XYZ file of C-alpha atoms in Angstrom:
726
model
C 33.315 76.699 62.413
C 32.344 75.850 58.888
C 28.745 75.945 57.822
C 27.123 72.531 57.264
C 25.823 73.661 53.870
C 29.240 74.503 52.524
C 32.384 72.494 52.033
C 34.802 75.369 52.488
C 36.390 76.427 55.762
C 35.326 80.051 55.533
C 32.451 81.895 53.918
C 33.040 84.335 51.016
C 31.710 85.928 47.802
C 33.159 84.626 44.549
C 32.830 86.355 41.146
C 32.051 83.967 38.298
C 32.651 85.205 34.814
C 29.465 84.882 32.773
C 31.342 83.824 29.699
C 33.097 80.962 31.446
C 30.037 79.779 33.321
C 28.454 76.637 31.923
C 24.845 77.175 30.877
C 22.599 74.633 29.304
C 22.725 74.766 25.463
C 19.579 75.997 23.849
C 18.141 73.331 21.675
C 17.640 74.186 18.051
C 14.886 72.896 15.748
C 17.081 70.108 14.221
C 17.660 68.708 17.698
C 14.095 67.504 17.714
C 14.423 65.614 14.433
C 14.601 61.853 14.966
C 17.956 60.279 14.330
C 17.502 57.337 11.963
C 20.039 55.024 10.362
C 23.053 56.769 11.801
C 22.059 60.141 10.380
C 24.451 62.882 11.427
C 23.501 66.195 13.070
C 24.513 68.087 9.971
C 22.040 66.146 7.811
C 19.201 66.790 10.350
C 20.139 70.419 10.111
C 19.969 70.153 6.339
C 16.443 68.662 6.614
C 15.365 71.605 8.702
C 17.025 74.032 6.217
C 15.259 72.379 3.314
C 11.942 72.623 5.069
C 12.358 76.298 5.812
C 13.465 77.033 2.236
C 10.678 75.130 0.626
C 7.922 76.441 2.913
C 9.098 80.029 2.639
C 8.977 79.799 -1.122
C 5.550 78.222 -1.078
C 4.259 80.761 1.501
C 5.551 83.623 -0.600
C 3.739 82.196 -3.667
C 0.448 81.788 -1.750
C 0.614 85.352 -0.411
C 1.391 86.678 -3.889
C -1.638 84.804 -5.312
C -3.903 86.115 -2.549
C -2.730 89.641 -3.238
C -3.410 89.267 -6.923
C -6.874 87.871 -6.347
C -7.796 90.683 -3.911
C -6.282 93.482 -5.958
C -9.349 94.061 -8.108
C -11.849 94.274 -5.252
C -9.388 96.453 -3.226
C -8.935 98.893 -6.074
C -12.682 99.249 -6.497
C -13.124 99.781 -2.756
C -10.417 102.446 -2.678
C -11.978 104.304 -5.490
C -15.345 104.200 -3.792
C -13.953 105.507 -0.524
C -11.994 108.301 -2.229
C -15.056 109.632 -4.058
C -17.592 108.835 -1.323
C -18.136 112.366 0.017
C -17.843 114.072 -3.398
C -21.294 112.786 -4.356
C -23.358 114.785 -1.886
C -26.797 115.444 -3.350
C -28.385 118.859 -3.345
C -32.061 119.677 -3.374
C -32.754 122.774 -5.435
C -35.523 124.029 -3.193
C -33.780 125.739 -0.314
C -30.477 124.147 -1.327
C -30.719 121.678 1.564
C -27.910 119.107 1.658
C -29.164 115.507 2.179
C -26.537 113.626 4.173
C -26.141 109.878 3.771
C -23.448 107.612 5.177
C -21.509 106.067 2.260
C -21.501 102.359 3.018
C -19.652 99.566 1.206
C -21.107 96.094 1.631
C -18.231 93.681 1.040
C -19.477 90.158 0.398
C -16.761 88.011 1.847
C -18.406 84.535 1.919
C -18.696 82.123 4.802
C -14.954 81.430 5.322
C -14.702 83.154 8.667
C -11.007 82.456 9.434
C -9.944 84.286 6.258
C -11.659 87.565 7.112
C -8.813 88.615 9.357
C -6.379 88.543 6.444
C -8.771 90.245 4.006
C -9.643 93.174 6.286
C -6.114 93.592 7.534
C -4.872 93.938 3.950
C -7.726 96.366 3.217
C -6.935 98.489 6.232
C -3.281 98.568 5.259
C -4.102 99.710 1.725
C -6.443 102.409 3.064
C -3.759 103.767 5.370
C -1.179 103.848 2.564
C -3.262 105.330 -0.235
C -6.376 107.037 1.135
C -6.313 108.080 4.811
C -4.331 107.239 7.892
C -7.487 107.210 9.962
C -8.848 103.664 9.778
C -10.697 101.876 12.571
C -10.849 98.100 12.198
C -13.548 96.593 14.392
C -14.271 92.965 15.179
C -17.568 91.525 16.130
C -16.519 91.107 19.740
C -15.749 94.893 19.862
C -19.324 95.881 18.956
C -21.353 94.469 21.799
C -21.492 97.675 23.911
C -21.641 101.160 22.477
C -19.055 102.579 24.886
C -16.518 99.912 24.061
C -17.153 100.418 20.288
C -16.587 104.201 20.501
C -13.488 103.728 22.674
C -12.021 101.311 20.161
C -12.735 103.640 17.242
C -11.294 106.706 18.969
C -8.189 104.860 20.077
C -7.484 103.611 16.572
C -8.054 107.088 15.092
C -5.943 108.877 17.721
C -3.212 106.282 17.435
C -2.786 105.726 21.189
C -4.465 103.848 23.969
C -7.224 106.068 25.295
C -8.514 105.970 28.878
C -11.122 107.608 30.952
C -10.336 110.361 33.282
C -11.132 108.335 36.340
C -8.912 105.506 35.336
C -6.654 104.767 38.260
C -3.920 102.908 36.229
C -2.965 105.031 33.239
C -0.422 103.689 30.842
C 2.659 105.491 29.699
C 1.243 106.380 26.215
C -2.383 106.624 27.360
C -4.508 109.686 26.770
C -7.345 110.515 29.104
C -10.719 111.292 27.540
C -13.715 112.259 29.519
C -16.326 110.454 27.355
C -16.341 108.342 24.234
C -18.899 110.047 22.046
C -19.203 111.373 18.536
C -18.707 115.013 19.584
C -15.353 114.067 21.096
C -14.373 112.410 17.898
C -15.485 115.456 15.825
C -13.535 117.827 18.101
C -10.349 115.723 17.687
C -10.929 115.642 13.891
C -11.097 119.455 13.676
C -8.029 119.789 15.844
C -5.888 117.404 13.874
C -6.878 118.908 10.510
C -6.020 122.397 11.696
C -2.715 121.147 12.978
C -1.906 119.564 9.644
C -2.452 122.908 7.923
C -0.510 124.977 10.376
C 2.630 122.895 10.893
C 5.453 122.544 8.381
C 5.686 119.639 5.931
C 8.860 118.122 7.389
C 7.128 114.977 8.660
C 5.872 112.409 6.172
C 2.778 111.858 8.322
C 1.920 115.576 8.206
C 2.255 115.540 4.409
C -0.200 112.631 4.324
C -2.561 114.554 6.608
C -2.377 117.643 4.469
C -3.024 115.788 1.293
C -5.922 114.018 2.986
C -7.404 117.323 4.167
C -7.183 119.035 0.756
C -8.656 116.112 -1.060
C -11.393 115.620 1.571
C -10.487 111.957 2.031
C -12.782 110.478 4.733
C -11.961 108.620 7.814
C -12.958 104.991 7.583
C -14.568 102.641 10.077
C -14.384 98.987 9.045
C -16.844 96.504 10.515
C -15.515 93.110 9.805
C -16.488 89.419 9.909
C -20.034 88.837 10.832
C -22.091 91.981 10.444
C -25.041 90.318 12.198
C -22.918 90.001 15.338
C -21.767 93.656 15.142
C -24.982 95.108 16.480
C -24.161 98.557 17.737
C -26.908 100.815 18.863
C -29.370 101.641 16.072
C -29.724 105.124 17.342
C -25.983 105.654 17.181
C -25.928 104.770 13.452
C -28.664 107.287 12.880
C -26.903 109.988 14.797
C -23.747 109.405 12.778
C -25.460 110.989 9.863
C -25.881 114.212 11.790
C -22.199 114.627 12.144
C -21.331 114.133 8.460
C -20.740 117.862 8.030
C -18.100 117.749 10.730
C -16.695 114.239 10.325
C -16.788 112.545 6.833
C -17.429 108.917 7.702
C -17.421 105.783 5.445
C -18.554 102.413 6.659
C -17.444 99.059 5.230
C -19.529 96.050 6.295
C -18.183 92.566 6.005
C -21.202 90.454 5.061
C -21.142 86.658 4.610
C -24.083 86.096 2.287
C -26.058 89.001 0.715
C -26.697 92.744 1.085
C -30.250 92.002 2.238
C -28.645 91.144 5.615
C -28.273 94.864 6.271
C -31.960 95.547 5.739
C -32.947 92.529 7.756
C -30.789 93.461 10.756
C -31.244 97.204 10.782
C -34.641 98.996 10.960
C -35.791 101.126 8.082
C -35.016 104.421 9.946
C -31.355 103.380 10.072
C -30.885 101.634 6.716
C -32.514 104.594 4.887
C -29.559 106.850 5.800
C -26.987 104.410 4.453
C -25.911 104.777 0.837
C -25.010 101.136 0.240
C -22.912 99.860 -2.673
C -22.200 96.195 -3.130
C -18.706 94.679 -3.637
C -18.161 90.986 -4.213
C -14.918 89.375 -3.243
C -13.368 86.355 -5.020
C -15.085 83.090 -3.926
C -12.782 80.959 -1.834
C -13.303 77.808 -3.947
C -11.888 79.676 -6.956
C -8.971 80.900 -4.857
C -8.040 77.407 -3.672
C -8.098 76.078 -7.237
C -5.710 78.864 -8.189
C -3.395 77.920 -5.329
C -3.521 74.242 -6.311
C -2.704 75.131 -9.859
C 0.216 77.470 -9.071
C 1.695 75.739 -6.033
C 0.939 72.067 -6.141
C 0.629 71.479 -9.929
C 4.051 72.906 -10.711
C 7.619 71.724 -10.824
C 9.020 74.800 -9.109
C 8.757 73.258 -5.655
C 10.292 69.853 -4.920
C 7.709 68.804 -2.303
C 4.568 66.962 -3.688
C 1.463 65.519 -2.154
C 0.224 62.023 -2.684
C -3.246 61.190 -3.957
C -4.844 60.412 -0.555
C -3.484 63.456 1.278
C -4.324 65.750 -1.629
C -7.933 64.407 -1.652
C -8.193 64.810 2.149
C -6.981 68.421 2.118
C -9.266 69.416 -0.779
C -12.302 67.649 0.665
C -11.630 69.132 4.125
C -11.651 72.541 2.508
C -14.886 71.946 0.564
C -16.865 70.174 3.297
C -15.811 72.016 6.457
C -14.745 75.693 6.393
C -13.874 77.059 2.922
C -10.859 78.596 4.574
C -7.718 79.277 2.557
C -5.736 79.830 5.709
C -6.657 76.364 7.014
C -5.780 74.825 3.667
C -2.380 76.518 3.772
C -1.837 75.316 7.355
C -2.655 71.736 6.318
C -0.208 72.024 3.491
C 2.426 73.366 5.865
C 1.783 70.445 8.241
C 2.229 67.909 5.456
C 5.482 69.653 4.491
C 6.714 69.692 8.047
C 5.756 66.043 8.649
C 7.552 64.951 5.466
C 10.781 66.671 6.410
C 10.513 65.617 10.040
C 9.635 61.979 9.736
C 11.363 60.902 6.556
C 15.221 60.908 6.457
C 14.956 60.609 2.684
C 13.861 64.249 2.632
C 17.478 65.362 3.085
C 17.619 65.140 -0.707
C 14.300 66.949 -1.273
C 15.968 70.298 -1.934
C 15.145 73.219 -4.168
C 18.696 73.476 -5.365
C 20.007 70.586 -7.472
C 23.709 71.489 -6.821
C 23.265 71.229 -3.027
C 21.583 67.839 -3.529
C 24.676 66.518 -5.345
C 26.856 67.685 -2.493
C 24.684 65.894 0.076
C 24.843 62.676 -1.969
C 28.618 62.535 -1.654
C 28.348 62.825 2.121
C 25.839 59.961 2.667
C 27.062 57.251 4.994
C 26.663 53.446 4.344
C 23.615 53.269 6.654
C 21.912 56.066 4.827
C 22.567 54.426 1.425
C 21.005 51.251 2.836
C 17.977 53.307 3.847
C 17.535 54.343 0.257
C 17.964 50.698 -0.916
C 15.156 49.607 1.369
C 12.534 51.829 -0.193
C 9.809 50.004 -2.161
C 10.224 51.993 -5.310
C 14.042 51.447 -5.402
C 13.508 47.728 -4.897
C 11.224 47.608 -7.912
C 13.873 49.446 -9.879
C 16.632 47.045 -8.851
C 14.462 44.011 -9.758
C 14.061 45.308 -13.302
C 17.827 45.637 -13.900
C 20.340 43.012 -15.157
C 21.976 40.765 -12.519
C 25.356 42.415 -12.881
C 23.873 45.883 -12.257
C 21.776 44.498 -9.378
C 24.992 43.417 -7.580
C 26.520 46.874 -7.951
C 23.339 48.607 -6.758
C 23.227 46.340 -3.633
C 26.931 46.268 -2.770
C 28.777 49.348 -4.108
C 27.854 52.549 -2.310
C 29.586 54.890 -4.817
C 27.766 53.361 -7.700
C 24.440 53.488 -5.828
C 24.925 57.175 -5.055
C 25.527 57.932 -8.767
C 22.316 56.024 -9.642
C 20.346 57.867 -6.867
C 21.440 61.198 -8.268
C 20.484 60.133 -11.778
C 17.078 58.871 -10.640
C 16.344 62.122 -8.810
C 17.359 64.146 -11.943
C 14.970 61.984 -13.988
C 12.303 62.608 -11.422
C 12.802 66.390 -11.849
C 12.626 66.084 -15.630
C 9.533 64.043 -15.260
C 7.814 66.826 -13.247
C 8.816 69.520 -15.790
C 7.066 67.505 -18.550
C 4.290 65.990 -16.473
C 2.466 69.214 -15.365
C 2.280 70.900 -18.865
C 1.002 67.716 -20.464
C -1.450 67.232 -17.621
C -2.754 70.733 -18.275
C -3.146 69.821 -21.923
C -5.222 66.843 -21.009
C -7.441 69.033 -18.845
C -7.884 71.461 -21.684
C -9.077 68.856 -24.209
C -11.378 67.051 -21.719
C -12.982 69.654 -19.486
C -15.803 70.456 -21.911
C -16.660 66.935 -23.017
C -20.163 65.569 -22.250
C -20.603 64.174 -18.744
C -17.041 65.293 -17.861
C -15.414 61.854 -17.739
C -12.167 63.142 -16.181
C -13.700 65.868 -14.126
C -14.447 69.538 -14.793
C -11.517 70.988 -12.800
C -7.782 70.642 -13.262
C -7.396 69.289 -9.730
C -9.671 66.359 -10.574
C -7.424 65.264 -13.453
C -4.423 65.782 -11.155
C -5.905 63.636 -8.455
C -6.716 60.827 -10.940
C -3.202 60.891 -12.281
C -1.745 60.632 -8.748
C -3.604 57.516 -7.826
C -2.893 55.315 -10.854
C -1.889 55.532 -14.455
C -4.621 57.813 -15.863
C -4.487 56.346 -19.309
C -5.529 52.868 -17.927
C -8.830 54.228 -16.615
C -12.142 53.721 -18.391
C -12.859 57.432 -18.088
C -9.753 58.275 -20.093
C -10.810 55.849 -22.833
C -14.231 57.393 -22.921
C -12.752 60.902 -23.190
C -10.508 59.774 -26.135
C -13.487 58.317 -27.916
C -15.410 61.532 -27.496
C -12.513 63.467 -28.900
C -12.598 61.431 -32.095
C -16.037 62.756 -32.921
C -15.422 66.476 -32.113
C -16.120 69.008 -34.754
C -13.447 71.234 -36.231
C -14.761 74.345 -34.434
C -14.487 72.589 -31.125
C -11.124 70.782 -31.613
C -9.072 73.572 -33.259
C -9.247 76.094 -30.315
C -8.296 73.288 -27.899
C -5.220 72.358 -29.898
C -4.204 76.003 -30.069
C -4.372 76.226 -26.323
C -2.308 73.131 -25.914
C 0.413 74.617 -28.170
C 0.419 77.763 -25.993
C 0.658 75.798 -22.768
C 3.555 73.645 -23.978
C 5.300 76.714 -25.373
C 5.030 78.633 -22.086
C 6.298 75.559 -20.217
C 9.375 75.265 -22.499
C 10.189 78.959 -22.167
C 10.162 78.725 -18.342
C 12.074 75.452 -18.087
C 15.474 75.267 -16.480
C 18.068 74.291 -19.160
C 19.043 71.273 -17.033
C 15.495 70.065 -17.045
C 14.847 70.846 -20.708
C 12.987 68.113 -22.494
C 13.655 67.997 -26.208
C 10.966 65.398 -26.838
C 8.336 67.740 -25.370
C 9.450 70.434 -27.850
C 8.972 67.956 -30.693
C 5.459 67.159 -29.503
C 4.641 70.893 -29.312
C 5.990 71.502 -32.881
C 4.069 68.451 -34.230
C 0.727 69.684 -32.761
C 1.432 73.186 -34.087
C 1.979 71.766 -37.609
C -1.321 69.827 -37.345
C -3.089 73.050 -36.350
C -1.754 74.615 -39.580
C -2.969 71.637 -41.572
C -6.456 72.081 -40.082
C -6.516 75.707 -41.153
C -5.437 74.785 -44.682
C -7.999 72.001 -44.861
C -10.827 74.222 -43.832
C -10.661 76.410 -46.920
C -10.405 73.342 -49.286
C -13.254 71.611 -47.462
C -15.545 74.658 -47.906
C -15.103 74.533 -51.692
C -15.732 70.827 -51.725
C -18.906 71.188 -49.692
C -20.234 73.826 -52.112
C -19.599 71.514 -55.137
C -21.215 68.551 -53.393
C -24.309 70.573 -52.479
C -24.731 71.812 -56.046
C -24.439 68.237 -57.413
C -27.046 66.967 -54.957
C -29.448 69.739 -55.953
C -29.003 68.814 -59.626
C -29.623 65.150 -58.895
C -32.741 65.925 -56.889
C -34.083 68.179 -59.583
C -34.219 65.196 -62.060
C -36.473 63.185 -59.715
C -39.757 62.391 -61.413
C -41.840 61.289 -58.418
C -41.609 60.640 -54.672
C -41.026 56.823 -55.097
C -37.890 57.504 -57.091
C -36.710 59.959 -54.466
C -37.298 57.355 -51.784
C -35.364 54.746 -53.660
C -32.399 57.117 -54.137
C -32.364 58.079 -50.506
C -32.431 54.429 -49.401
C -29.564 53.544 -51.681
C -27.560 56.498 -50.397
C -28.142 55.401 -46.760
C -26.958 51.863 -47.567
C -23.702 53.136 -49.038
C -20.777 53.327 -46.652
C -19.696 56.859 -45.864
C -16.287 57.728 -47.123
C -13.781 59.037 -44.617
C -13.144 62.707 -45.274
C -9.673 64.357 -45.041
C -10.826 66.058 -41.882
C -11.706 62.693 -40.275
C -8.252 61.357 -41.136
C -6.512 64.413 -39.728
C -8.630 64.392 -36.591
C -7.853 60.666 -36.075
C -4.149 61.447 -36.407
C -4.294 64.344 -33.960
C -6.110 62.237 -31.291
C -3.583 59.463 -31.730
C -0.722 61.893 -31.243
C -2.339 63.312 -28.135
C -2.928 59.812 -26.801
C 0.743 58.898 -27.339
C 1.877 62.066 -25.572
C -0.435 61.439 -22.653
C 0.715 57.817 -22.270
C 4.395 58.869 -22.519
C 4.401 61.698 -19.892
C 1.450 60.995 -17.583
C 2.557 57.783 -15.897
C 1.689 57.647 -12.204
C 4.422 59.202 -10.001
C 3.999 56.214 -7.548
C 5.650 53.984 -10.109
C 8.821 56.087 -10.332
C 11.934 55.133 -8.478
C 12.588 57.132 -5.216
C 9.309 58.956 -5.330
C 9.313 58.738 -1.525
C 11.986 61.508 -1.476
C 9.490 64.089 -2.768
C 6.022 62.697 -2.204
C 4.139 62.630 1.083
C 1.057 60.398 1.429
C 0.536 59.610 5.064
C -3.167 60.429 5.305
C -3.703 58.833 8.732
C -1.257 61.143 10.509
C -2.581 64.133 8.623
C -6.267 63.349 9.515
C -5.366 62.769 13.088
C -3.659 66.175 13.521
C -5.869 68.350 11.341
C -9.365 67.012 12.050
C -10.341 67.032 15.657
C -12.276 64.120 17.177
C -13.714 65.534 20.389
C -15.849 62.546 21.346
C -12.978 60.138 21.200
C -10.761 62.478 23.195
C -13.410 63.077 25.885
C -14.162 59.326 26.228
C -10.490 58.565 26.464
C -10.011 61.202 29.163
C -12.981 59.867 31.185
C -12.215 56.202 30.834
C -8.404 56.462 31.100
C -7.439 59.773 32.706
C -3.824 58.671 33.027
C -3.504 59.108 29.280
C -3.606 62.872 29.754
C -2.720 63.407 33.444
C 0.320 61.065 33.376
C -0.050 60.228 37.064
C 0.354 56.923 38.758
C -2.701 57.296 41.010
C -5.014 57.198 37.917
C -3.569 53.910 36.612
C -6.355 51.348 36.736
C -7.210 48.135 35.156
C -9.838 47.695 32.546
C -13.318 47.475 34.089
C -12.265 48.671 37.595
C -13.204 51.820 39.463
C -10.910 53.307 42.097
C -11.330 56.172 44.569
C -8.130 57.866 43.299
C -9.817 58.747 40.009
C -11.452 62.192 39.466
C -15.067 62.379 40.436
C -16.314 62.736 36.875
C -14.336 59.682 35.794
C -15.931 57.646 38.650
C -19.412 58.805 37.667
C -18.756 58.112 33.996
C -17.562 54.503 34.680
C -20.508 53.831 36.922
C -22.990 55.120 34.397
C -21.540 52.797 31.753
C -22.788 49.857 33.853
C -26.384 51.061 33.693
C -29.032 50.697 31.004
C -31.033 53.289 29.116
C -32.539 54.856 32.304
C -30.307 55.478 35.362
C -31.687 55.766 38.910
C -30.016 58.777 40.504
C -30.284 57.374 44.067
C -28.662 54.060 43.067
C -26.012 56.023 41.140
C -25.277 58.163 44.209
C -24.987 55.134 46.520
C -22.542 53.523 44.106
C -20.559 56.730 43.921
C -20.336 56.907 47.731
C -19.455 53.282 48.007
C -16.469 53.785 45.679
C -15.156 56.898 47.475
C -15.777 55.600 51.060
C -16.320 51.849 50.996
C -15.992 51.548 54.857
C -18.533 54.197 55.755
C -21.282 51.723 56.690
C -18.956 49.504 58.747
C -17.558 52.500 60.765
C -20.849 54.354 61.074
C -21.276 53.308 64.748
C -17.840 54.685 65.647
C -18.220 58.082 63.951
C -20.250 60.945 65.317
C -23.518 61.749 63.490
C -22.425 65.310 62.788
C -19.172 64.115 61.138
C -21.066 61.520 59.063
C -23.664 64.105 57.967
C -20.904 66.544 56.917
C -19.166 63.784 54.940
C -22.453 62.770 53.203
C -23.118 66.399 52.215
C -19.636 66.722 50.666
C -20.014 63.507 48.726
C -23.484 64.526 47.629
C -22.154 67.837 46.329
C -19.294 66.186 44.529
C -21.748 63.770 42.896
C -24.089 66.571 41.783
C -21.133 68.410 40.209
C -19.978 65.207 38.315
C -23.470 64.517 37.067
C -23.900 68.136 35.894
C -20.556 67.912 34.026
C -21.659 64.702 32.315
C -24.953 66.332 31.349
C -23.042 69.312 29.941
C -20.838 66.983 27.886
C -23.894 65.289 26.436
C -23.722 61.810 28.090
C -27.090 62.041 29.976
C -30.193 64.117 29.949
C -33.226 64.475 32.208
C -36.294 62.475 31.314
C -40.054 62.839 32.006
C -40.665 59.048 32.148
C -39.430 58.919 35.764
C -38.688 61.901 37.911
C -35.754 60.380 39.785
C -34.107 58.933 36.651
C -31.881 60.298 33.880
C -31.545 58.914 30.315
C -28.301 57.719 28.934
C -27.408 59.179 25.506
C -24.176 57.303 24.449
C -23.372 53.677 23.869
C -20.184 51.779 23.165
C -16.567 52.479 24.070
C -14.228 54.910 22.462
């Protein structure tokens, strides 16, 4: 008889080929992109590819900049570690060697998230160039002496070490009886002898031999938060007793100053540390370099709007000083732009691929470009005949879109060098009208036309009174900046007009130099004539009269004044020509992202709003039907803490705990009083104890979250600390 669970007459085993079996298709990244305006799957895939290409190039540039900025401090540290144990001091009397622990105090600043990257790079450089024996310790590894030594020995040995009584040894684990300095010294002697005995076939043995012959020390790196890395003071003192057997160098990561070492450690310990200070590059200088080389450049198609740029920069300055978090924020903006905007399918690094994508756009996608605000403004400024073609003919519109995007690229290739010239000529003016940093000038130019601002007019008026010694070096820097920009420009993006501006400024610089020699001779002649005129003065009244007449006479404009006026006018014309706001350009939405609300929501946490939302509306996070309630109602299906929270909102500044408990019980068991005669006293008492315990737990959780606190005004009351809804 056939089984009820099968539809076949007989039971059997069937072999199903794995290749022919249907399995659910694994979703790729482009499957999560929203489909808008009939966009095809291939275009969503192109958006994902454009994002990956753009972010990989930006990430590579950021890592290159960080490596460049850390190269100087790393080279100094490596030299210090190489020569650390070659500087042992000798006392002539008795020839007693005084041992001190060479210690490098690396001032890393307060940006705690970036310390992982800094010390990881440092450890990698040490392993490659100095010694393979590097122990990288975190603050959480230095709470107990045994755990610290175990971590150090395991990193030196290169395997996971275990105690002999460990019941669950791993496959690569090595059993060690105790984790002490003598054990580490014994291993050190053993490994150095082995490096000298064995042949040099292995690259690692060659490294060990070179390290042994050059007396390169093993290195223990204490990272991020030296004040939290409090190992035993006695152990640090005992380390100096083993220097003859184990050459040890310490690197302390300190946030503020070297005095932290002396404040944390007693004199008996700090006296045996030979401390040398090393200062890493400040993080605010590093982020300015990243902004200059990543955001203020035309190499990458993606650009930030004024509001998002201000938010990321202020979030860096006012919160954490972390370059990693700044890079993550930039990556989120990039991801959000390519994910949410279908226009980003044309935001590509390669211009040729963009032209191929334009030919494949459907009618709905072309309509999507026509609906953008910037393209509407562009259409309104054209003639009626061209407006009809732009609104009705897709092929003509595609050609115009391609031309507008090419113009946008050319605008960027000219915009950033000229913006740098504006920063050069204005960053040393009194009161810094346009800001002291290049990012300030960039932010002002992103918001509106910078030449329409009062600060710009003030800067130009100050330039018109600059001396020759101040103005001439600035003009030479501008010539160099424009020349470097033209040399690195793509031929397709080459701007002939920018070259003409560079050549014109260069000729004016030459005229300044020719004028300086002639002006010196003229000043000498005028000074000699003034001396002769003053020598003929008979008395002081005649001198007073001559001086008053000279003051009333209008000063003649010198050749330098005329040339300076011409130079400032040329600079003003160049700034007005190339520094128009990118928001006014057609199809700027393809490359610019300025959704600051979404960025702030995802990058800046708001814990109070999230907690109050969870307590007042738990269904928002739990997604269950039992927690669905109306506004202002309290149900017994809610979690206990939500019930207590809603009841405490109905109270004033002081809350009576007994009344709060009775209301809590009334919500959970509203029929307890009516059925009290039917139930047994033991059962009722047990129920009351459970509800009482649940109430105490809910109140304790609210106190931990900061909604209430105990008060001395009344012993059976608590004080409410928050007011208002989320």
